[in-house]
Short mmCIF file of C-alpha atoms and ligand atoms in Angstrom, two decimals:
data_model
loop_
_atom_site.label_atom_id
_atom_site.label_comp_id
_atom_site.label_asym_id
_atom_site.label_seq_id
_atom_site.Cartn_x
_atom_site.Cartn_y
_atom_site.Cartn_z
CA MET A 1 72.11 -25.95 41.77
CA THR A 2 70.66 -24.50 44.94
CA ALA A 3 67.33 -25.81 46.21
CA PRO A 4 64.33 -23.82 44.97
CA TYR A 5 63.29 -20.99 47.24
CA SER A 6 60.84 -18.10 47.17
CA ARG A 7 61.14 -14.35 47.50
CA ILE A 8 59.03 -12.77 50.22
CA SER A 9 57.16 -10.64 47.67
CA GLU A 10 55.92 -13.85 45.98
CA LEU A 11 54.59 -15.51 49.12
CA PRO A 12 50.94 -14.38 48.90
CA ARG A 13 50.68 -16.57 45.79
CA HIS A 14 51.87 -19.55 47.82
CA THR A 15 49.38 -19.46 50.69
CA GLY A 16 48.97 -22.98 52.08
CA GLU A 17 52.16 -24.22 50.42
CA ASN A 18 55.51 -25.25 51.84
CA VAL A 19 58.29 -22.82 50.81
CA ARG A 20 61.88 -21.93 51.60
CA VAL A 21 62.88 -18.30 52.17
CA ARG A 22 66.34 -16.80 52.54
CA GLY A 23 67.23 -13.50 54.10
CA TRP A 24 68.45 -11.54 57.09
CA THR A 25 67.10 -11.44 60.62
CA SER A 26 65.71 -8.06 61.76
CA HIS A 27 64.12 -8.88 65.13
CA VAL A 28 63.59 -11.97 67.21
CA ARG A 29 61.41 -12.58 70.24
CA SER A 30 60.40 -15.65 72.14
CA SER A 31 58.02 -16.62 74.92
CA GLY A 32 59.84 -19.87 75.66
CA LYS A 33 57.57 -22.14 73.64
CA VAL A 34 56.75 -19.90 70.69
CA ALA A 35 59.31 -17.79 68.88
CA PHE A 36 59.05 -15.13 66.18
CA ILE A 37 61.60 -13.97 63.63
CA VAL A 38 61.03 -10.90 61.51
CA MET A 39 63.22 -11.24 58.46
CA ARG A 40 63.96 -9.37 55.26
CA ASP A 41 65.14 -10.51 51.84
CA GLY A 42 65.10 -7.22 49.95
CA THR A 43 61.71 -7.92 48.37
CA GLY A 44 59.69 -7.69 51.57
CA ILE A 45 59.39 -8.25 55.30
CA LEU A 46 58.25 -11.61 56.64
CA GLN A 47 57.12 -12.65 60.09
CA THR A 48 57.88 -16.28 60.84
CA VAL A 49 56.63 -18.33 63.78
CA LEU A 50 58.36 -21.29 65.40
CA VAL A 51 56.49 -23.50 67.86
CA LYS A 52 59.03 -25.37 69.96
CA ASN A 53 57.46 -28.79 69.75
CA ALA A 54 56.58 -28.46 66.05
CA VAL A 55 60.10 -27.76 64.77
CA SER A 56 63.23 -29.91 64.77
CA PRO A 57 65.47 -29.61 67.86
CA GLU A 58 68.15 -28.26 65.55
CA ALA A 59 65.87 -25.48 64.30
CA TRP A 60 65.03 -24.51 67.86
CA THR A 61 68.73 -24.42 68.80
CA ASN A 62 69.46 -22.31 65.74
CA PHE A 63 66.79 -19.84 66.79
CA GLY A 64 68.73 -19.28 70.01
CA ARG A 65 71.80 -18.28 67.98
CA LEU A 66 70.06 -15.58 65.94
CA THR A 67 71.20 -11.98 66.23
CA GLN A 68 70.38 -8.91 64.17
CA GLU A 69 71.49 -9.51 60.54
CA THR A 70 72.18 -13.24 60.84
CA SER A 71 71.58 -14.64 57.35
CA ILE A 72 69.21 -17.60 57.41
CA GLU A 73 67.01 -19.98 55.49
CA VAL A 74 63.60 -20.92 56.82
CA GLU A 75 61.23 -23.53 55.52
CA GLY A 76 57.58 -23.80 56.34
CA GLU A 77 53.98 -23.16 55.36
CA VAL A 78 52.66 -19.80 54.20
CA ARG A 79 49.59 -18.81 56.23
CA ALA A 80 47.28 -15.87 55.83
CA ASP A 81 47.30 -13.76 59.01
CA ALA A 82 45.77 -10.32 59.04
CA ARG A 83 47.90 -9.25 62.05
CA ALA A 84 51.25 -10.01 60.37
CA PRO A 85 53.04 -7.40 58.21
CA GLY A 86 51.95 -7.97 54.62
CA GLY A 87 48.96 -10.07 55.77
CA PHE A 88 50.69 -13.46 55.96
CA GLU A 89 53.27 -15.33 57.99
CA LEU A 90 55.40 -18.44 57.75
CA ALA A 91 54.84 -21.39 60.09
CA VAL A 92 58.41 -22.61 60.31
CA LYS A 93 59.50 -26.25 60.23
CA GLU A 94 63.22 -25.82 59.60
CA LEU A 95 65.66 -23.02 60.27
CA SER A 96 69.28 -23.01 59.18
CA ILE A 97 71.98 -20.39 59.54
CA TYR A 98 74.19 -19.27 56.66
CA GLY A 99 76.18 -16.52 58.27
CA GLU A 100 76.35 -15.42 61.86
CA SER A 101 76.34 -11.76 62.73
CA PRO A 102 78.35 -10.78 65.80
CA ILE A 103 76.42 -8.77 68.36
CA ASP A 104 78.44 -5.63 67.65
CA TYR A 105 76.59 -5.02 64.35
CA PRO A 106 77.04 -1.25 64.08
CA ILE A 107 73.53 -0.12 63.15
CA GLN A 108 71.30 -0.59 66.16
CA PRO A 109 67.65 0.37 66.52
CA LYS A 110 68.48 3.74 68.09
CA GLU A 111 69.55 7.20 66.93
CA HIS A 112 72.99 7.37 65.33
CA GLY A 113 74.96 10.46 64.27
CA ILE A 114 75.19 11.20 60.56
CA ASP A 115 78.97 10.68 60.33
CA PHE A 116 78.66 7.30 61.99
CA LEU A 117 75.92 6.32 59.55
CA LEU A 118 77.97 7.47 56.57
CA ASP A 119 81.01 5.55 57.81
CA ASN A 120 78.71 2.52 57.92
CA ARG A 121 76.93 3.27 54.67
CA HIS A 122 77.45 -0.35 53.55
CA PHE A 123 75.14 -1.38 56.41
CA TRP A 124 72.99 1.75 56.59
CA LEU A 125 71.65 0.81 53.15
CA ARG A 126 69.81 -2.10 54.79
CA THR A 127 67.46 0.10 56.82
CA PRO A 128 63.83 0.69 55.74
CA ARG A 129 64.36 4.39 55.08
CA GLN A 130 67.41 3.87 52.91
CA ARG A 131 65.72 1.08 51.03
CA ALA A 132 62.76 3.36 50.33
CA ILE A 133 65.06 6.09 48.98
CA ALA A 134 66.92 3.57 46.80
CA ARG A 135 63.66 2.36 45.29
CA ILE A 136 62.47 5.89 44.57
CA ARG A 137 65.79 6.64 42.89
CA HIS A 138 65.42 3.47 40.85
CA GLU A 139 61.86 4.45 39.85
CA THR A 140 63.06 7.92 38.90
CA GLU A 141 65.81 6.53 36.68
CA GLN A 142 63.39 4.17 34.99
CA ALA A 143 60.89 7.01 34.49
CA ILE A 144 63.64 9.10 32.89
CA ARG A 145 64.55 6.36 30.46
CA ASP A 146 60.90 5.60 29.64
CA PHE A 147 60.06 9.27 29.11
CA PHE A 148 62.74 9.67 26.49
CA TYR A 149 62.26 6.27 24.93
CA ASP A 150 58.54 6.94 24.46
CA ARG A 151 59.36 10.25 22.76
CA ASP A 152 61.90 8.77 20.37
CA PHE A 153 65.03 10.27 21.89
CA THR A 154 68.20 8.27 21.28
CA LEU A 155 70.39 7.52 24.30
CA VAL A 156 74.00 8.48 23.60
CA ASP A 157 76.67 7.62 26.16
CA THR A 158 79.18 10.44 26.34
CA PRO A 159 82.79 10.14 27.57
CA ILE A 160 83.87 10.65 31.15
CA LEU A 161 87.51 11.37 30.28
CA THR A 162 87.51 14.65 28.39
CA ALA A 163 89.79 17.46 27.24
CA ALA A 164 87.15 20.16 26.89
CA ILE A 165 85.81 21.77 30.06
CA GLY A 166 82.03 22.14 30.14
CA GLU A 167 81.17 24.15 33.24
CA ARG A 168 82.84 26.67 35.49
CA SER A 169 82.85 24.55 38.63
CA GLY A 170 85.94 22.67 39.88
CA LEU A 171 87.67 19.98 37.85
CA PHE A 172 89.19 16.64 38.66
CA ALA A 173 92.28 16.30 36.48
CA THR A 174 94.61 13.46 35.67
CA GLU A 175 97.60 13.06 33.34
CA TYR A 176 96.59 11.34 30.14
CA PHE A 177 99.56 9.66 28.40
CA ASP A 178 101.08 12.07 25.85
CA GLU A 179 97.83 14.00 25.40
CA GLY A 180 98.18 16.34 28.33
CA THR A 181 95.55 16.74 31.03
CA ALA A 182 92.30 14.83 31.04
CA TYR A 183 89.33 16.03 33.08
CA LEU A 184 86.53 13.98 34.52
CA ALA A 185 83.41 15.19 32.70
CA GLN A 186 81.35 17.85 34.47
CA THR A 187 78.71 17.42 31.78
CA GLY A 188 78.04 15.36 28.66
CA GLN A 189 76.38 18.29 26.97
CA LEU A 190 79.01 19.33 24.44
CA TYR A 191 79.09 15.79 23.05
CA GLY A 192 75.31 15.69 23.24
CA GLU A 193 75.17 18.71 20.94
CA ALA A 194 77.27 16.88 18.35
CA ALA A 195 75.01 13.84 18.66
CA ALA A 196 71.86 15.98 18.29
CA ALA A 197 73.03 17.03 14.83
CA ALA A 198 73.30 13.34 13.95
CA LEU A 199 70.17 12.01 15.63
CA GLY A 200 67.84 14.98 16.20
CA LYS A 201 66.72 14.23 19.76
CA ILE A 202 69.19 12.64 22.14
CA TYR A 203 69.96 12.33 25.81
CA CYS A 204 72.92 11.22 27.86
CA PHE A 205 72.64 9.97 31.41
CA GLY A 206 75.54 9.17 33.63
CA PRO A 207 77.86 10.22 36.43
CA THR A 208 79.40 13.68 36.31
CA PHE A 209 82.14 15.12 38.49
CA ARG A 210 82.76 18.47 40.11
CA ALA A 211 85.64 19.24 42.43
CA GLU A 212 83.51 21.76 44.26
CA LYS A 213 84.60 22.82 47.68
CA SER A 214 80.99 23.19 48.75
CA LYS A 215 79.80 21.54 51.90
CA THR A 216 76.12 22.20 51.33
CA ARG A 217 73.23 19.80 51.52
CA ARG A 218 72.90 19.87 47.74
CA HIS A 219 76.45 19.32 46.50
CA LEU A 220 78.20 16.07 45.72
CA THR A 221 81.52 15.71 43.91
CA GLU A 222 80.10 12.82 41.89
CA PHE A 223 76.45 13.00 40.87
CA TRP A 224 74.25 11.68 38.10
CA MET A 225 72.86 13.99 35.49
CA VAL A 226 70.45 13.37 32.61
CA GLU A 227 70.96 15.75 29.70
CA PRO A 228 68.64 15.85 26.69
CA GLU A 229 69.60 17.88 23.65
CA VAL A 230 67.11 18.70 20.89
CA ALA A 231 67.83 20.01 17.41
CA PHE A 232 65.56 22.93 16.45
CA ASN A 233 64.15 23.46 19.94
CA ASP A 234 64.45 27.03 21.16
CA SER A 235 64.58 28.10 24.79
CA ASP A 236 60.81 28.21 25.04
CA ASP A 237 60.43 24.65 23.71
CA ASN A 238 63.15 23.67 26.12
CA MET A 239 61.20 24.89 29.14
CA ARG A 240 58.08 23.11 27.95
CA LEU A 241 60.04 19.87 27.69
CA GLN A 242 61.37 20.38 31.22
CA GLU A 243 57.97 20.89 32.82
CA GLU A 244 56.54 17.89 31.02
CA PHE A 245 59.55 15.79 32.04
CA VAL A 246 59.56 16.72 35.72
CA SER A 247 55.79 16.24 35.98
CA TYR A 248 56.12 12.82 34.38
CA ILE A 249 58.80 11.70 36.83
CA VAL A 250 56.86 12.87 39.89
CA GLY A 251 53.64 11.31 38.56
CA ARG A 252 55.40 8.02 38.04
CA VAL A 253 56.78 7.90 41.58
CA LEU A 254 53.34 8.77 42.96
CA GLU A 255 51.79 6.03 40.88
CA ARG A 256 54.21 3.24 41.75
CA ARG A 257 56.03 4.11 44.97
CA GLN A 258 53.34 5.00 47.50
CA ALA A 259 54.70 2.51 50.04
CA GLU A 260 58.16 4.06 49.89
CA LEU A 261 56.79 7.61 50.14
CA LYS A 262 54.85 6.49 53.19
CA GLU A 263 57.96 4.96 54.76
CA LEU A 264 59.62 8.36 54.32
CA GLU A 265 56.56 10.14 55.74
CA ARG A 266 56.50 12.30 52.64
CA ASP A 267 53.57 14.72 52.37
CA VAL A 268 52.38 13.49 48.98
CA SER A 269 49.90 16.34 48.56
CA LYS A 270 52.99 18.48 47.86
CA LEU A 271 53.88 16.19 44.95
CA GLU A 272 50.36 15.84 43.58
CA SER A 273 50.32 19.49 42.50
CA ILE A 274 53.35 19.05 40.21
CA LYS A 275 51.68 19.56 36.83
CA PRO A 276 52.46 21.84 33.88
CA PRO A 277 52.58 24.72 33.32
CA PHE A 278 55.23 25.88 35.79
CA PRO A 279 55.46 29.59 36.58
CA ARG A 280 58.15 31.48 34.63
CA ILE A 281 59.95 34.47 36.10
CA ASN A 282 62.36 36.56 34.09
CA TYR A 283 65.73 37.05 35.84
CA SER A 284 65.27 40.84 36.07
CA ASP A 285 61.84 40.38 37.67
CA ALA A 286 63.34 37.80 40.02
CA VAL A 287 65.90 40.37 41.19
CA ARG A 288 63.09 42.86 41.86
CA ILE A 289 61.10 40.26 43.78
CA LEU A 290 64.16 39.35 45.83
CA GLN A 291 64.98 42.96 46.61
CA SER A 292 61.40 43.55 47.73
CA LYS A 293 61.86 40.61 50.11
CA GLY A 294 64.99 42.13 51.57
CA SER A 295 67.69 40.27 49.61
CA ALA A 296 70.96 42.09 48.92
CA VAL A 297 71.12 40.66 45.38
CA THR A 298 71.84 43.11 42.53
CA TRP A 299 71.37 42.71 38.79
CA GLY A 300 74.23 40.64 37.40
CA ASP A 301 74.66 38.32 40.38
CA ASP A 302 74.02 34.62 40.15
CA LEU A 303 71.29 33.53 42.58
CA GLY A 304 72.23 31.68 45.74
CA ALA A 305 70.36 29.05 47.72
CA GLU A 306 68.64 31.63 49.93
CA ASP A 307 67.45 33.62 46.92
CA GLU A 308 66.12 30.45 45.35
CA ALA A 309 64.15 29.62 48.49
CA LEU A 310 62.62 33.11 48.50
CA LEU A 311 61.61 32.86 44.85
CA VAL A 312 59.63 29.63 45.24
CA GLU A 313 57.76 30.91 48.31
CA GLY A 314 54.03 30.68 47.73
CA HIS A 315 54.39 28.40 44.68
CA ASP A 316 53.10 24.84 44.78
CA ARG A 317 55.18 23.70 41.80
CA PRO A 318 58.67 24.26 40.41
CA VAL A 319 59.49 27.75 39.16
CA PHE A 320 61.55 28.72 36.11
CA ILE A 321 63.92 31.66 36.38
CA TYR A 322 64.95 32.50 32.84
CA ASN A 323 67.41 34.65 30.88
CA TYR A 324 70.21 35.29 33.36
CA PRO A 325 73.03 37.77 32.80
CA LYS A 326 75.77 36.44 30.56
CA GLU A 327 78.41 36.79 33.27
CA ALA A 328 76.52 34.51 35.63
CA LYS A 329 76.34 31.61 33.19
CA ALA A 330 78.41 29.21 31.06
CA PHE A 331 80.09 30.24 27.79
CA TYR A 332 77.94 28.12 25.48
CA MET A 333 74.59 29.81 26.14
CA LYS A 334 73.00 31.79 23.34
CA GLU A 335 73.02 35.54 23.57
CA ASN A 336 69.49 36.91 23.95
CA PRO A 337 68.80 38.95 20.77
CA GLU A 338 66.33 41.13 22.71
CA ASP A 339 68.79 41.94 25.50
CA PRO A 340 72.41 41.01 24.70
CA ARG A 341 73.42 41.45 28.33
CA THR A 342 71.54 38.21 28.97
CA VAL A 343 71.48 34.65 27.62
CA LEU A 344 68.57 32.37 26.65
CA CYS A 345 68.60 30.01 29.58
CA ASP A 346 66.65 28.81 32.57
CA ASP A 347 67.13 27.33 36.00
CA LEU A 348 64.27 25.25 37.36
CA LEU A 349 63.84 25.64 41.11
CA ALA A 350 62.08 22.89 43.04
CA PRO A 351 59.40 23.91 45.56
CA GLU A 352 59.76 23.64 49.34
CA GLY A 353 63.21 25.23 49.21
CA TYR A 354 64.94 22.33 47.42
CA GLY A 355 66.59 24.73 44.99
CA GLU A 356 67.86 24.27 41.44
CA ILE A 357 67.19 20.84 39.98
CA ILE A 358 67.69 21.78 36.31
CA GLY A 359 69.99 24.09 34.40
CA GLY A 360 69.08 24.52 30.75
CA SER A 361 69.69 26.78 27.77
CA GLN A 362 69.51 27.42 24.09
CA ARG A 363 73.06 27.04 22.76
CA GLU A 364 75.06 29.71 20.96
CA ASP A 365 74.80 28.68 17.32
CA ASN A 366 76.81 31.58 15.89
CA HIS A 367 80.42 30.49 15.31
CA ASP A 368 82.08 33.86 15.90
CA LYS A 369 80.07 34.72 18.99
CA LEU A 370 80.86 31.35 20.49
CA LEU A 371 84.56 31.69 19.70
CA ALA A 372 84.59 35.13 21.33
CA ARG A 373 82.97 33.70 24.47
CA ILE A 374 85.49 30.84 24.66
CA LYS A 375 88.30 33.40 24.47
CA GLU A 376 86.67 35.68 27.04
CA GLU A 377 86.52 32.79 29.46
CA ASN A 378 90.20 31.97 28.80
CA LEU A 379 89.35 28.45 27.73
CA PRO A 380 91.89 26.67 25.46
CA VAL A 381 90.45 27.16 21.96
CA GLU A 382 92.23 24.09 20.52
CA ALA A 383 90.18 21.84 22.82
CA TYR A 384 86.98 23.30 21.38
CA ASN A 385 87.72 23.16 17.65
CA TRP A 386 85.43 20.22 17.14
CA TYR A 387 82.69 22.00 19.12
CA LEU A 388 83.11 25.15 17.06
CA ASP A 389 82.92 23.01 13.91
CA LEU A 390 79.29 22.24 14.78
CA ARG A 391 78.64 25.97 14.15
CA LYS A 392 80.64 25.92 10.92
CA TYR A 393 79.09 22.96 9.15
CA GLY A 394 75.32 23.27 9.21
CA THR A 395 74.75 25.22 12.38
CA PHE A 396 71.34 24.78 13.93
CA VAL A 397 69.13 26.17 16.67
CA HIS A 398 69.29 23.73 19.56
CA SER A 399 68.58 23.53 23.27
CA GLY A 400 68.93 21.17 26.13
CA PHE A 401 69.17 20.88 29.85
CA GLY A 402 70.65 18.88 32.69
CA LEU A 403 68.59 17.49 35.54
CA GLY A 404 70.51 16.48 38.66
CA LEU A 405 69.30 13.04 39.73
CA GLU A 406 70.18 13.25 43.42
CA ARG A 407 68.64 16.69 43.84
CA THR A 408 65.46 15.50 42.15
CA VAL A 409 65.29 12.32 44.22
CA GLY A 410 66.09 14.31 47.37
CA TRP A 411 63.18 16.64 46.69
CA ILE A 412 60.73 13.85 45.80
CA CYS A 413 61.72 11.94 48.95
CA GLY A 414 61.63 15.10 51.06
CA ILE A 415 65.07 14.40 52.57
CA HIS A 416 67.33 17.05 54.00
CA HIS A 417 70.67 16.21 52.35
CA ILE A 418 71.18 14.74 48.89
CA ARG A 419 73.93 12.39 50.11
CA GLU A 420 71.17 9.95 51.09
CA ALA A 421 69.90 9.93 47.49
CA ILE A 422 72.89 7.94 46.17
CA ALA A 423 74.12 4.58 47.43
CA PHE A 424 77.73 5.59 48.09
CA PRO A 425 77.97 9.39 48.19
CA ARG A 426 81.13 11.24 47.27
CA THR A 427 81.68 14.58 48.93
CA MET A 428 84.75 16.66 49.70
CA ASN A 429 85.56 14.65 52.79
CA ARG A 430 84.14 11.27 51.87
CA LEU A 431 85.73 8.71 49.58
CA ARG A 432 84.88 5.57 51.57
CA PRO A 433 83.09 3.24 51.84
O1 4AD B 1 73.40 23.81 35.95
P1 4AD B 1 74.41 22.78 35.60
O2 4AD B 1 75.82 23.04 35.94
O3 4AD B 1 74.23 22.55 34.03
C1 4AD B 1 74.98 21.76 33.25
O4 4AD B 1 75.85 21.00 33.62
C2 4AD B 1 74.58 21.82 31.81
N1 4AD B 1 75.68 21.29 31.00
C3 4AD B 1 73.31 21.04 31.59
C4 4AD B 1 72.86 21.06 30.17
O5 4AD B 1 72.36 22.08 29.71
N2 4AD B 1 72.99 19.97 29.45
O6 4AD B 1 74.01 21.39 36.26
C5 4AD B 1 72.76 20.82 35.99
C6 4AD B 1 72.14 20.22 37.23
C7 4AD B 1 71.87 21.22 38.33
O7 4AD B 1 70.65 21.90 38.11
C8 4AD B 1 71.81 20.33 39.54
O8 4AD B 1 70.56 19.67 39.62
C9 4AD B 1 72.86 19.29 39.23
O9 4AD B 1 73.05 19.30 37.84
N3 4AD B 1 74.13 19.61 39.90
C10 4AD B 1 74.56 18.98 41.02
N4 4AD B 1 74.03 18.01 41.76
C11 4AD B 1 74.72 17.57 42.83
N5 4AD B 1 75.93 18.07 43.18
C12 4AD B 1 76.52 19.05 42.47
N6 4AD B 1 77.74 19.48 42.81
C13 4AD B 1 75.83 19.55 41.32
N7 4AD B 1 76.11 20.49 40.39
C14 4AD B 1 75.06 20.50 39.55
MG1 MG B 2 73.20 25.45 37.19
#
């Protein structure tokens, strides 16, 4: 058993006591007789003070060996000190070194280029900004799970190796024994629909994969998506669920992650306005708005990043664009009975130009219409027999959506590129670390 030690976050409770703390050295400075170490253990930042003639000779020698990221254990008394970060410091008696850190540690306190930082992602994660993003992602994931748990949704884990293709974007394929080609799931939705007929309200939440040759600030090849699916919800109910969900997530981060938002210098007033209802703009109206703003978009086109930025201009909360043309969207969306050129769907666009964070729709529940769409898209019908069966045996109105985790975290954090919103990003040209 290792000797008992304390986490930095617990130290305020131990004022006046002798404790041991383990962590990594961030900065050191010394005036010859008094030395300071700022260290980190993942739970907080601690300033420690060593007075030469109050510590063991060994501890003083060890201080001289410290470099950035040396891993250490210090022992001493916790003292309240208003000037120290966190309001307390450690008066050190002993200092021992676990692991030295050569002076060529790659991440130095200066500006580094983005490719260099990504090559050193395993170290970049240790910086205050990256830690703040990681904690906001963690809070977002927990908020997602709590939101659905509190509303009685059942979590269903859907497969990653699949035969049926869900979306139009690129596929990662691999040979699968004697069964032909397997694809890495682009979505869990089709399985979620089957589960919704069993459990009523479900969600799946996991990594999804798209072999997209897009080098934009909002595309990853591996990203996390949360996808609820609700039996007997129509498209309108679906949008209401989305606005409630997104507002809940943002509210939760505001409530519990102020320190991290501050570290990121996020303008929180922009997040405080995220409350239902969100504005809803019909696709055809969106095209008219875009044309009036000088966009070259014509009816029938899908909307690009620039169009999305124009549409959220002047709005202080996310905006729904609903009922897109059939051609612009996936095969499974329900035909709009009031305008069969369109489908009952929505994209939710984040404010401040962050673009689409959710894609949602009511699903085609008519067997023959769905079959016709599968054929029109040249998808292999035999891979969809089970999916078509859901329309044959007790078909039901149902809707759902997918929220991209990294895009949502990127927006909440106010960061430029979503690759910082995941610990080890995968993009077209990045598979390591
Ligand atoms: O709009 P998408 O493609 O919708 C679906 O996958 C549906 N099956 C969801 C459903 O109805 N159950 O993707 C949903 C969201 C997007 O709005 C975006 O936030 C995110 O997933 N997304 C990506 N995030 C990062 N990198 C990519 N390449 C992404 N592609 C989609
Ligand atoms: Mg989409």
